Coordinates of C-alpha atoms and ligand atoms in Angstrom, one line a residue:
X127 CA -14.3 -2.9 -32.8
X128 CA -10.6 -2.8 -31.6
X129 CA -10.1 -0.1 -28.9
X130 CA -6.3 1.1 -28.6
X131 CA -5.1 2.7 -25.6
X132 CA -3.8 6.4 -26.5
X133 CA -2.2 7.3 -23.0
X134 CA 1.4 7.2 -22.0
X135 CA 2.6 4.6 -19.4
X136 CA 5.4 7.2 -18.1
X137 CA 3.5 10.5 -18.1
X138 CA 3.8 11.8 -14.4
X139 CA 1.8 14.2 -12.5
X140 CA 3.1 18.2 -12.8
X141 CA 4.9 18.6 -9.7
X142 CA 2.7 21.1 -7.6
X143 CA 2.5 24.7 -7.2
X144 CA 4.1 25.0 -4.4
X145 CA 7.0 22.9 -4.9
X146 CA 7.8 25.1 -8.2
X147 CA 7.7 28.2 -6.5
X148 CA 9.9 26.6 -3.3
X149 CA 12.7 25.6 -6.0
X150 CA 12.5 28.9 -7.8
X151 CA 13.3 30.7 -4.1
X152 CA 15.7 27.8 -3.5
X153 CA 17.0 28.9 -7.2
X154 CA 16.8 32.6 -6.4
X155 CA 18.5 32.5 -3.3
X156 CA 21.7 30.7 -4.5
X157 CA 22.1 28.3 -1.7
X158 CA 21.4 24.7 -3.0
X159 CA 24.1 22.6 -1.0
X160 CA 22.6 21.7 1.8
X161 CA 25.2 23.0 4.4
X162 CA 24.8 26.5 2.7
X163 CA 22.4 27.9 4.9
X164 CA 21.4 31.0 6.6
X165 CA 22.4 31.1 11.2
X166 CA 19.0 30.4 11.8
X167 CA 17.8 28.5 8.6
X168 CA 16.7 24.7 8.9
X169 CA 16.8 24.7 5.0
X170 CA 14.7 22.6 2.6
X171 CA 16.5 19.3 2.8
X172 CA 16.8 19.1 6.7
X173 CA 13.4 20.2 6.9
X174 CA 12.2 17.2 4.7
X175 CA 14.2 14.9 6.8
X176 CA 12.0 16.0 10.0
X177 CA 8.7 16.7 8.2
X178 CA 9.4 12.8 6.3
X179 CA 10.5 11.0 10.2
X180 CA 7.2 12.3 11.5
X181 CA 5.3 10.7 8.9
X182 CA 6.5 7.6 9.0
X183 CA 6.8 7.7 13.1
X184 CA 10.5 7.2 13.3
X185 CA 12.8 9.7 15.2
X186 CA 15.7 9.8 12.5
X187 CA 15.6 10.3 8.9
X188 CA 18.7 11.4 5.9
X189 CA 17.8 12.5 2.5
X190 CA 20.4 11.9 -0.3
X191 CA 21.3 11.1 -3.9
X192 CA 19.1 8.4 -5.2
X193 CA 17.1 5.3 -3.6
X194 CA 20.4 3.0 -4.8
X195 CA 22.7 5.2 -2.3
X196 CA 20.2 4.8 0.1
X197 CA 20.4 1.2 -0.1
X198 CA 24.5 0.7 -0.5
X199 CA 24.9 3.8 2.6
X200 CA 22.5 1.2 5.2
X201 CA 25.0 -1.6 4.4
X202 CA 27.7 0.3 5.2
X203 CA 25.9 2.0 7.8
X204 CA 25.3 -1.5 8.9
X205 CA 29.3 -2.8 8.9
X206 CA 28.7 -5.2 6.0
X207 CA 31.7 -6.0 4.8
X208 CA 33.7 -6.7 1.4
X209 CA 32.8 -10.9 0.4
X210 CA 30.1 -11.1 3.4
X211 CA 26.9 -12.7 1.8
X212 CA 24.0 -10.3 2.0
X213 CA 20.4 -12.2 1.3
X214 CA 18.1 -10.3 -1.0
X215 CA 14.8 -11.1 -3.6
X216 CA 15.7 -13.1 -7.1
X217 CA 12.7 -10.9 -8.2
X218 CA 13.5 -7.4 -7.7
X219 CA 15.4 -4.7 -9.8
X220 CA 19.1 -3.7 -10.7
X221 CA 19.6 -1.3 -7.9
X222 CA 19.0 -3.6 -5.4
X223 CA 21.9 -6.6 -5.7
X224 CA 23.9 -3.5 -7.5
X225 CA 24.0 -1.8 -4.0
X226 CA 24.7 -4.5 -2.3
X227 CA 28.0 -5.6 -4.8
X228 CA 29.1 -2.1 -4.8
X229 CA 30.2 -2.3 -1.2
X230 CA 32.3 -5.5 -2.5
X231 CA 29.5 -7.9 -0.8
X232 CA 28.0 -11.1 -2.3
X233 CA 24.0 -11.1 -3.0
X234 CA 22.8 -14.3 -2.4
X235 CA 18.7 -14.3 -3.9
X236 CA 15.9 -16.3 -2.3
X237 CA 13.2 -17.3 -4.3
X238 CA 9.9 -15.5 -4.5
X239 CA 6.2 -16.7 -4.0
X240 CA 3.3 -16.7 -6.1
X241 CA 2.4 -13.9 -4.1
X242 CA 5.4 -12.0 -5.4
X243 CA 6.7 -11.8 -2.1
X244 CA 10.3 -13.2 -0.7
X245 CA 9.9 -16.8 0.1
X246 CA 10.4 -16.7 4.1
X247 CA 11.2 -20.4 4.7
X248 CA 14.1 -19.7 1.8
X249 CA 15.3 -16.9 3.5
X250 CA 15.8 -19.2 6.9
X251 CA 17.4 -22.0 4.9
X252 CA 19.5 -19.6 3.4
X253 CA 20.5 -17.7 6.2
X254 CA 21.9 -20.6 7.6
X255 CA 23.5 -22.4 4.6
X256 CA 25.4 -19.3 3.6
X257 CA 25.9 -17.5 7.8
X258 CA 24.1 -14.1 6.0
X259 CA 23.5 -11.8 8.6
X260 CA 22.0 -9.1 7.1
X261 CA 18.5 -9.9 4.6
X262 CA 18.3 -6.7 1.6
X263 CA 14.2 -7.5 1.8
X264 CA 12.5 -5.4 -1.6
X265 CA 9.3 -5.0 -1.2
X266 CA 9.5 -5.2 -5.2
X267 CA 6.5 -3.3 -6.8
X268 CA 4.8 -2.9 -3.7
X269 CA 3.8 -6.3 -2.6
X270 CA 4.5 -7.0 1.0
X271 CA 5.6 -10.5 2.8
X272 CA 4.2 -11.4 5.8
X273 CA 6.0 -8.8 7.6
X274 CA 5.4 -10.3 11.5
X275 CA 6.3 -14.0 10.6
X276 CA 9.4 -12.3 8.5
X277 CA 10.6 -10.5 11.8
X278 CA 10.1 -12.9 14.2
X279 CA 12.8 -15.5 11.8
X280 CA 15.4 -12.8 11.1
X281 CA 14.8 -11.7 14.4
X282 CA 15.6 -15.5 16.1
X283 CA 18.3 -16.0 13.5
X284 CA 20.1 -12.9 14.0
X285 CA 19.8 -11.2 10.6
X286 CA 19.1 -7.5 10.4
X287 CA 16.8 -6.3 8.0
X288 CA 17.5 -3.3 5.6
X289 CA 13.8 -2.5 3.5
X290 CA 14.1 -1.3 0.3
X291 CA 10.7 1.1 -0.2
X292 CA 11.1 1.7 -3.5
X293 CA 7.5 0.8 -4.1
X294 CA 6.0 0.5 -0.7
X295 CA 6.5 4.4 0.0
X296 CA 3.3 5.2 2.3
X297 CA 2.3 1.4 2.2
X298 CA 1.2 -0.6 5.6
X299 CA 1.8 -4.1 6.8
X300 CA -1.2 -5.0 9.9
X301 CA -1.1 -0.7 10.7
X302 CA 2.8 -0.5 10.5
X303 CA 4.6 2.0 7.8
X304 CA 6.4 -0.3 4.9
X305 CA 10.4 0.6 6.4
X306 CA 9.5 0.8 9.9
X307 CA 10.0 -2.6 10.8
X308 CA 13.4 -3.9 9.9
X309 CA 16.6 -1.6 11.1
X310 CA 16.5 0.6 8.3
X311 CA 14.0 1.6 5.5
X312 CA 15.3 2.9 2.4
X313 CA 12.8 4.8 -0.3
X314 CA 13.3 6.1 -3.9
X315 CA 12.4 9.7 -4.9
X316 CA 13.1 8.4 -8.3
X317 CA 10.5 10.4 -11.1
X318 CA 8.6 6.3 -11.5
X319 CA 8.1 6.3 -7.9
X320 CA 5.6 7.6 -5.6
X321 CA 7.1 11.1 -5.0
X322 CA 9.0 12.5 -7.7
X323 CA 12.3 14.5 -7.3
X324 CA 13.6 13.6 -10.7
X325 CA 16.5 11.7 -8.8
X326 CA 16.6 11.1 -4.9
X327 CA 16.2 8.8 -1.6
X328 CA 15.7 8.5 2.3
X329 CA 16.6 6.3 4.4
X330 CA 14.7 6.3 8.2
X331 CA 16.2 4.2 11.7
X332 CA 15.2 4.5 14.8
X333 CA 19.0 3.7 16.0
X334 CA 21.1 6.7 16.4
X335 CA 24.5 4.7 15.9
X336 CA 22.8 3.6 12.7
X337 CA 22.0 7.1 11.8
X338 CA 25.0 8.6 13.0
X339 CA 26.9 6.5 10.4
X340 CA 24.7 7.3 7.7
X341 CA 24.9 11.0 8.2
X342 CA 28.7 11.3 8.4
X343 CA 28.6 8.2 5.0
X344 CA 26.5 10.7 3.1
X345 CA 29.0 13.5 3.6
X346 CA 27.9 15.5 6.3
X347 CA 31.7 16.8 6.8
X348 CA 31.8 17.9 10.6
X349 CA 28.2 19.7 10.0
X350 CA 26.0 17.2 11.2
X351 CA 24.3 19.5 14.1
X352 CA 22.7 20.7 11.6
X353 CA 21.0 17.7 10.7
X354 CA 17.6 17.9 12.7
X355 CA 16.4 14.2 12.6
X356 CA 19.3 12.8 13.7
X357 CA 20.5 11.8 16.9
X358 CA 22.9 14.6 19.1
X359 CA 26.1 15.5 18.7
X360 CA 27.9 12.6 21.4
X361 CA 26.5 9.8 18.8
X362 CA 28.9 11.0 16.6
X363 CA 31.5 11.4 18.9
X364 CA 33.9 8.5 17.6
X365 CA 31.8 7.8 14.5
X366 CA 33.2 11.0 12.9
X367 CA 36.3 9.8 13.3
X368 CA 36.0 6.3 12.1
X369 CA 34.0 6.5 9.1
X370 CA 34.7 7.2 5.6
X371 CA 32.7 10.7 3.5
X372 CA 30.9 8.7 0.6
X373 CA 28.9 11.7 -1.0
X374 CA 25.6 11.2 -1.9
X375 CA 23.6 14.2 -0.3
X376 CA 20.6 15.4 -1.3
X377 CA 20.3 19.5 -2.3
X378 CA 17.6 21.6 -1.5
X379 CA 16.6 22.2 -5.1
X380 CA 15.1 18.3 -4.6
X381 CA 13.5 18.6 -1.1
X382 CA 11.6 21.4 -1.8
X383 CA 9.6 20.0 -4.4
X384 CA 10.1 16.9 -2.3
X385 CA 7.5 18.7 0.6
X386 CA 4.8 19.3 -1.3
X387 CA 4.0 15.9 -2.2
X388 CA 4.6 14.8 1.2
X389 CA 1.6 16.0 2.4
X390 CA -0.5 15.0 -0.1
X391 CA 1.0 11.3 -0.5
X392 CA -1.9 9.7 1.4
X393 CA -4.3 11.3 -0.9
X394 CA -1.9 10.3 -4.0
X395 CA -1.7 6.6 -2.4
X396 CA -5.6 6.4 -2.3
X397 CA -5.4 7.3 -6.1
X398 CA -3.1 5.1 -7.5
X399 CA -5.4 2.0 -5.5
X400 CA -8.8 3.4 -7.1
X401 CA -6.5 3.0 -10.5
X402 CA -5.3 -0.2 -9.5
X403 CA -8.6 -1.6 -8.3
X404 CA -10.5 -1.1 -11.4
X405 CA -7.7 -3.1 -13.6
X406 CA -7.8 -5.4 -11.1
X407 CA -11.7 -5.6 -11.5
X408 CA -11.4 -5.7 -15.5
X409 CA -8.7 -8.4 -15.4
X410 CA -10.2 -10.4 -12.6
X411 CA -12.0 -14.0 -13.9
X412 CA -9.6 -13.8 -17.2
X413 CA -9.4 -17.4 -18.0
X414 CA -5.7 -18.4 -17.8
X415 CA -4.5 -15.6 -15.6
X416 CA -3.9 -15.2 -12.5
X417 CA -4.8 -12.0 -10.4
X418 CA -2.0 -11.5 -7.5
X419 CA -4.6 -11.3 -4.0
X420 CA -4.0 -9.0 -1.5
X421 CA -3.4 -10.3 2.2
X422 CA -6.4 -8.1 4.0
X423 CA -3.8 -6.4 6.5
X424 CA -1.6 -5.4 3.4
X425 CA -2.5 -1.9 2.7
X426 CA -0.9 -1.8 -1.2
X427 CA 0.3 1.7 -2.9
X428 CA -0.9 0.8 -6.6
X429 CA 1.2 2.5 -8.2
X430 CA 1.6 -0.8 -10.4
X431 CA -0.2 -4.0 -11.2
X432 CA 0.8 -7.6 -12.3
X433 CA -0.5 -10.6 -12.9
X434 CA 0.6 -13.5 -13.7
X435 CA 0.5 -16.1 -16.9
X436 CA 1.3 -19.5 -14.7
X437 CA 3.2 -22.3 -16.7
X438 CA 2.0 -20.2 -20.3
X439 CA 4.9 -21.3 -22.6
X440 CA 7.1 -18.5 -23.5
X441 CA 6.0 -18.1 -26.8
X442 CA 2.4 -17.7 -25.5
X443 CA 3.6 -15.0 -22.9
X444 CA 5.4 -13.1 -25.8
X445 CA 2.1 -13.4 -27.8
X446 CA -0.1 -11.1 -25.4
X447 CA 2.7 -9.0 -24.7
X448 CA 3.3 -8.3 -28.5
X449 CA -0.9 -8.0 -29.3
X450 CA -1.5 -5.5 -26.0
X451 CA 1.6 -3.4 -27.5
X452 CA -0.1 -3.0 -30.6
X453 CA -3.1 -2.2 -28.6
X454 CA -1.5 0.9 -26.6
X455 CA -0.8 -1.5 -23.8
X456 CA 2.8 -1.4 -22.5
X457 CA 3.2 -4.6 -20.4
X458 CA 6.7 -5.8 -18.8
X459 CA 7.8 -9.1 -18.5
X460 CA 10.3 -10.8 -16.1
X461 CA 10.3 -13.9 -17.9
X462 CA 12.6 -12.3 -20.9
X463 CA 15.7 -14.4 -21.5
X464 CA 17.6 -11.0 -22.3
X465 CA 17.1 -8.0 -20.4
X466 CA 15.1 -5.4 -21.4
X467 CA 14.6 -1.8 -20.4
X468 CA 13.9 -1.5 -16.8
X469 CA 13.4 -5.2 -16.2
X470 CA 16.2 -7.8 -15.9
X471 CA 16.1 -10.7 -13.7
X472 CA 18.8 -12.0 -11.3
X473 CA 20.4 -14.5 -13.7
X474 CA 21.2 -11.5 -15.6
X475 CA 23.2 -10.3 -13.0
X476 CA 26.4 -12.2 -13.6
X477 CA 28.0 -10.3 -11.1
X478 CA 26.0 -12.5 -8.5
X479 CA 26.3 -15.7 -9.7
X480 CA 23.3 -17.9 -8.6
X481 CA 22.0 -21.4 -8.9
X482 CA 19.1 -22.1 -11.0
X483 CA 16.2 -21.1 -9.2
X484 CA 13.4 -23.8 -10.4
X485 CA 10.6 -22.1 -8.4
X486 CA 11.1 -18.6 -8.9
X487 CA 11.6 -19.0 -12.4
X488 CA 8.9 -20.5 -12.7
X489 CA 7.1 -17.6 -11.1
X490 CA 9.1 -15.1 -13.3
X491 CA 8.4 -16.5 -16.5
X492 CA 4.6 -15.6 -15.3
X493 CA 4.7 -12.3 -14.3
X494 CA 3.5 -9.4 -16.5
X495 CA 3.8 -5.6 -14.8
X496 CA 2.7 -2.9 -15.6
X497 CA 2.7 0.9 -14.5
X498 CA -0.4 3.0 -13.8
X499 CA 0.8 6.5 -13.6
X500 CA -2.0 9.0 -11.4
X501 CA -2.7 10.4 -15.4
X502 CA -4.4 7.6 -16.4
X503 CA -8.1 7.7 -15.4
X504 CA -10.6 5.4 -14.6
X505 CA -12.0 5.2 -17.5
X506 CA -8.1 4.4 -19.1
X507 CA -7.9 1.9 -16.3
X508 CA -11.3 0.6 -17.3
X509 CA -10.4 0.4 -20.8
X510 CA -6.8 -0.9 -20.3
X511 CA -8.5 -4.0 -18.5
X512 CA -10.9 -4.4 -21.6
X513 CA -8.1 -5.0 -24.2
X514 CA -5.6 -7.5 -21.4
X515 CA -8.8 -9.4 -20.9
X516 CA -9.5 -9.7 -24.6
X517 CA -5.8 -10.5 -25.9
X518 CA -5.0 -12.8 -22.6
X519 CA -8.4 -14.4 -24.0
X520 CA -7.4 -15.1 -27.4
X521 CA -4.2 -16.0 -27.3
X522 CA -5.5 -18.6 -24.5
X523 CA -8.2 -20.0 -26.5
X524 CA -5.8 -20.2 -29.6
X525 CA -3.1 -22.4 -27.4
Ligands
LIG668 C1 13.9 2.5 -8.3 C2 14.3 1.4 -7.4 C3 15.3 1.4 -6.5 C4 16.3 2.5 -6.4 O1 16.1 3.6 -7.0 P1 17.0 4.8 -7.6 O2 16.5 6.0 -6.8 O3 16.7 4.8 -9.0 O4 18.4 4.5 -7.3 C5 15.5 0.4 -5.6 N1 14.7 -0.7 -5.7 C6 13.7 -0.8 -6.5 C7 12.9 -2.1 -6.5 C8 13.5 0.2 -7.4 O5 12.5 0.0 -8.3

């Protein structure tokens, strides 16, 4: 018998009831800029700013355009400047060294771990070979570094730290919210990620000079008082003055199906880790791969799983990718020459030039991802497991 997986790998969730009759009132009303609002009316997107800062503990919080303006408006927000080298992760996606070249600055990537995490002795030596000041850390499909020993070096070398959440929304590092820990933390509301707005970000600081600039970057005009998690009117006293309106604001169609799912996404979190945990328990003990452990004061969002296919020769890798295709099973792999789809891999980016990177590529041409959207079920985790353990299998005992 040959099971085949029949669900889809990028079926989302419904958004919820609630949220569908907010943006039909938002819809109704007329008023989806977010300026355009009533004398005494918060509005949708300044209220997901607050309601979003008290969840993750931080006093200040901006909602805009997409997770890759968040990222670019905290570098600017941050002074970076045109040819400054700006470290970042070699694995990680497109928006991440594209945000940091569209503000004319130079990623420089440090390898990654076989934990899938940055390398943090890389990111030292490469802080000082290159004078980077300012480390673009993605916590790239939700795994986390060693968030304590990677402060206390950026800390005592002077780099500031921008997160990029894009996977760790609601994730934990020893108690600590994933974005609370460097400068700025920057998530995605992106429909793959774990709150969907179609397109969308936020960015949280607890620095009001830091937020001030964002606010007035993401075109607040001179109508920031009515931002409510941001700091009072004198921190933008000369910073309205001196920096520059790059539009990227978020609309209130967006934040009010945004709230909804704010208030469930501890509940959501917890259901994309039962998912994760029974792939993880299928997959486990496969002879020839490599499960990815969790650090027991890393509290994951599962929202996607990898493993890895250490030192498998390419052809091999291709192999199970091609037979759990044909199975139902859509597996990504960031050890492709070309890019494909979603996944490219930073010596596609010929914008940033780079050095070979022996480790990380050898790392790379491991890793198989995969998504595990909260439609699947148990049981399609369950079964999902079965057929990876059985290709991985036989194109191991074949080799
Ligand atoms: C999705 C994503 C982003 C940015 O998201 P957009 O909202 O699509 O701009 C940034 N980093 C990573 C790792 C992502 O996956």
């Amino acid at each position: 018998m040959t099971e085949v997986f029949k669900g889809n790998f990028t079926q989302q969730e419904p958004i919820p009831e609630e949220g569908i009759e907010a943006a039909v009132a938002v819809m109704r009303s007329g008023r989806l800029h977010r300026y355009n609002v009533l004398p005494d009316e918060e509005g949708e997107v300044a209220t997901l700013e607050r309601e979003f800062a008290e969840a993750m503990g931080v006093p200040y919080c901006l909602a805009v355009a997409s997770g890759g303006y968040a990222l670019a408006c905290a570098l600017r927000a941050l002074g970076v400047k045109p040819g400054e080298p700006v470290l970042t992760n070699a694995f990680t996606l497109a928006p991440v060294p594209g945000s940091i070249a569209s503000i004319g600055a130079v990623p420089v990537f440090v390898e990654v771990t076989e934990a899938l995490t940055i390398d943090i002795d890389d990111v030292a030596a490469k802080a000082r070979a290159t004078g980077a000041k300012v480390l673009m850390l993605s916590h790239m499909r939700g795994h986390l570094c060693d968030m304590d020993q990677l402060m206390a070096v950026c800390d005592g070398l002077g780099v500031q730290v921008i997160e990029d959440c894009a996977h760790t929304m609601g994730a934990r590092w020893n108690g600590r919210l994933s974005g609370t820990d460097g400068i700025i933390g920057c998530y995605s509301t992106q429909t793959y990620k774990h709150m969907n707005s179609g397109e969308g970000g936020l960015l949280v600081t607890r620095d009001p000079e830091v937020m001030a600039r964002a606010v007035m970057l993401s075109g607040s005009y001179m109508l920031y008082s009515k931002h409510t998690a941001a700091p009072g009117a004198e921190a933008f006293a000369e910073i309205r003055y001196e920096t520059p309106n790059v539009s990227g604001r978020m609309d209130h169609l967006r934040a009010a199906i945004l709230r909804p799912q704010l208030a469930r996404l501890s509940e959501q979190c917890e259901r994309w880790n039962e998912r994760y945990r029974a792939v993880e328990a299928g997959i486990r003990g496969t002879t020839g791969l490599t499960v990815v452990e969790r650090p027991e004061v890393e509290y994951y969002v599962g929202s996607s799983i990898q493993f890895l296919l250490l030192d498998w020769a390419s052809a091999k890798v291709q192999e199970v990718v091609a037979r759990c295709a044909a199975r139902g099973v859509e597996l990504k792999w960031f050890g492709a020459g070309e890019p494909v789809g979603f996944t490219s891999r930073y010596d596609s980016w010929r914008y940033a030039p780079s050095e070979r990177m022996a480790k990380s590529d050898r790392i790379l041409g491991g890793i198989l991802d995969m998504r595990l959207p909260l439609t699947f079920s148990l049981e399609d985790c369950a079964q999902i497991a079965r057929i990876i353990r059985a290709e991985v299998g036989a194109v191991h005992q074949a080799a």
